[in-house]
Amino acid sequence: MKTEFWTFGGGAFFFLPLAVVYGVLSSWEPVGTVCLFLTGGLASLMGAYLWLTSRRIDPRPEDDAFGEIADGAGEQGVFPPHSWWPLFIAVPISFVIVGLAVGWWLSLLGGILALVALVGWLFEFYRGAHAH
């Protein structure tokens, strides 16, 4: 987790000072300055989460400077097979976005359909061929 921590934590040390410099040079232009501060804050949140997680778990083979490739052999986790549900969520979400321009009723319809598709995606592995 050290590599991930330094990747995202380093982003915070880059974007937060950059936001201050940008703000000073642009006379505190609101959109860009806020965007850079929010980017630094997001990098800080991810870095802090990864740092706290790295303290709770045992070091991974990737964290060992003298680790061998064979140290990472074995089961890496459980990965689901293909799923059509992300497509069934993307279509109603596009209705929501178009509904912002066309009318609230389309956003409402898209939101309801997206919730139905989200429930289907969440419970995908409770029935059918991949049930456990």
Short mmCIF file of C-alpha atoms in Angstrom, two decimals, residues 5-118:
data_model
loop_
_atom_site.label_atom_id
_atom_site.label_comp_id
_atom_site.label_asym_id
_atom_site.label_seq_id
_atom_site.Cartn_x
_atom_site.Cartn_y
_atom_site.Cartn_z
CA PHE A 5 -0.17 6.05 -0.59
CA TRP A 6 2.74 8.00 -2.07
CA THR A 7 0.99 8.28 -5.43
CA PHE A 8 -2.15 9.87 -4.03
CA GLY A 9 -0.58 11.57 -1.03
CA GLY A 10 1.99 13.12 -3.35
CA GLY A 11 -0.87 14.51 -5.40
CA ALA A 12 -2.01 16.46 -2.34
CA PHE A 13 1.48 17.91 -1.87
CA PHE A 14 1.42 18.96 -5.52
CA PHE A 15 -2.11 20.32 -5.98
CA LEU A 16 -2.57 22.26 -2.72
CA PRO A 17 0.50 24.50 -3.15
CA LEU A 18 -0.34 24.75 -6.85
CA ALA A 19 -3.80 26.04 -5.91
CA VAL A 20 -2.26 28.77 -3.77
CA VAL A 21 0.18 29.78 -6.51
CA TYR A 22 -2.60 29.75 -9.12
CA GLY A 23 -4.84 31.78 -6.85
CA VAL A 24 -2.19 34.43 -6.27
CA LEU A 25 -1.21 34.68 -9.93
CA SER A 26 -4.81 34.80 -11.17
CA SER A 27 -6.08 37.22 -8.49
CA TRP A 28 -8.05 34.36 -6.93
CA GLU A 29 -10.05 33.43 -10.01
CA PRO A 30 -12.87 31.41 -8.41
CA VAL A 31 -13.39 28.41 -10.68
CA GLY A 32 -9.81 27.30 -11.24
CA THR A 33 -8.72 28.00 -7.67
CA VAL A 34 -11.61 26.06 -6.15
CA CYS A 35 -11.04 23.21 -8.62
CA LEU A 36 -7.38 22.91 -7.66
CA PHE A 37 -8.16 23.03 -3.94
CA LEU A 38 -10.82 20.33 -4.37
CA THR A 39 -8.39 18.19 -6.38
CA GLY A 40 -5.81 18.52 -3.59
CA GLY A 41 -8.47 17.67 -1.02
CA LEU A 42 -9.53 14.58 -2.94
CA ALA A 43 -5.91 13.44 -3.23
CA SER A 44 -5.56 14.02 0.53
CA LEU A 45 -8.63 11.91 1.28
CA MET A 46 -7.41 9.03 -0.88
CA GLY A 47 -3.89 9.25 0.54
CA ALA A 48 -5.18 9.27 4.13
CA TYR A 49 -7.43 6.27 3.48
CA LEU A 50 -4.59 4.29 1.93
CA TRP A 51 -2.23 5.25 4.75
CA LEU A 52 -4.73 4.15 7.41
CA THR A 53 -5.42 0.92 5.52
CA SER A 54 -1.71 0.17 5.17
CA ARG A 55 -1.34 0.41 8.96
CA ARG A 56 -4.14 -2.13 9.57
CA ILE A 57 -3.10 -4.86 7.13
CA ASP A 58 0.04 -6.93 6.84
CA PRO A 59 2.62 -5.76 4.31
CA ARG A 60 1.95 -7.06 0.82
CA PRO A 61 4.62 -8.64 -1.38
CA GLU A 62 4.66 -5.42 -3.43
CA ASP A 63 5.74 -3.48 -0.33
CA ASP A 64 8.87 -5.60 0.18
CA ALA A 65 11.87 -4.08 -1.61
CA PHE A 66 13.53 -7.51 -1.78
CA GLY A 67 10.35 -9.44 -2.61
CA GLU A 68 10.25 -12.06 -5.32
CA ILE A 69 7.58 -12.40 -7.99
CA ALA A 70 6.64 -15.79 -6.55
CA ASP A 71 5.72 -14.11 -3.23
CA GLY A 72 2.60 -12.74 -4.90
CA ALA A 73 1.49 -16.12 -6.25
CA GLY A 74 -1.83 -17.58 -5.25
CA GLU A 75 -5.37 -16.38 -5.07
CA GLN A 76 -5.67 -12.62 -5.51
CA GLY A 77 -9.34 -12.25 -4.72
CA VAL A 78 -12.81 -12.96 -6.04
CA PHE A 79 -13.68 -11.32 -9.33
CA PRO A 80 -17.18 -11.45 -10.78
CA PRO A 81 -17.83 -12.66 -14.31
CA HIS A 82 -19.13 -10.31 -17.00
CA SER A 83 -22.19 -8.27 -16.18
CA TRP A 84 -24.72 -6.37 -18.27
CA TRP A 85 -25.98 -4.29 -15.35
CA PRO A 86 -23.56 -1.36 -15.79
CA LEU A 87 -25.06 -0.82 -19.24
CA PHE A 88 -28.56 -0.97 -17.76
CA ILE A 89 -27.54 1.73 -15.27
CA ALA A 90 -25.79 3.92 -17.86
CA VAL A 91 -28.86 4.28 -20.07
CA PRO A 92 -31.16 5.67 -17.31
CA ILE A 93 -28.37 7.93 -16.06
CA SER A 94 -28.14 9.38 -19.56
CA PHE A 95 -31.89 10.02 -19.30
CA VAL A 96 -31.24 11.92 -16.08
CA ILE A 97 -28.57 14.08 -17.73
CA VAL A 98 -30.69 14.77 -20.82
CA GLY A 99 -33.63 15.46 -18.53
CA LEU A 100 -31.73 18.38 -17.02
CA ALA A 101 -31.94 20.07 -20.41
CA VAL A 102 -35.30 18.75 -21.65
CA GLY A 103 -37.54 18.48 -18.61
CA TRP A 104 -37.72 17.26 -15.04
CA TRP A 105 -40.03 14.37 -15.95
CA LEU A 106 -37.29 12.67 -17.97
CA SER A 107 -34.86 13.02 -15.05
CA LEU A 108 -37.44 11.52 -12.72
CA LEU A 109 -38.06 8.59 -15.06
CA GLY A 110 -34.32 8.03 -15.48
CA GLY A 111 -33.76 8.16 -11.72
CA ILE A 112 -36.41 5.54 -11.07
CA LEU A 113 -35.07 3.25 -13.79
CA ALA A 114 -31.50 3.75 -12.51
CA LEU A 115 -32.58 2.69 -9.00
CA VAL A 116 -34.21 -0.45 -10.41
CA ALA A 117 -31.06 -1.26 -12.37
CA LEU A 118 -28.89 -0.59 -9.31
#
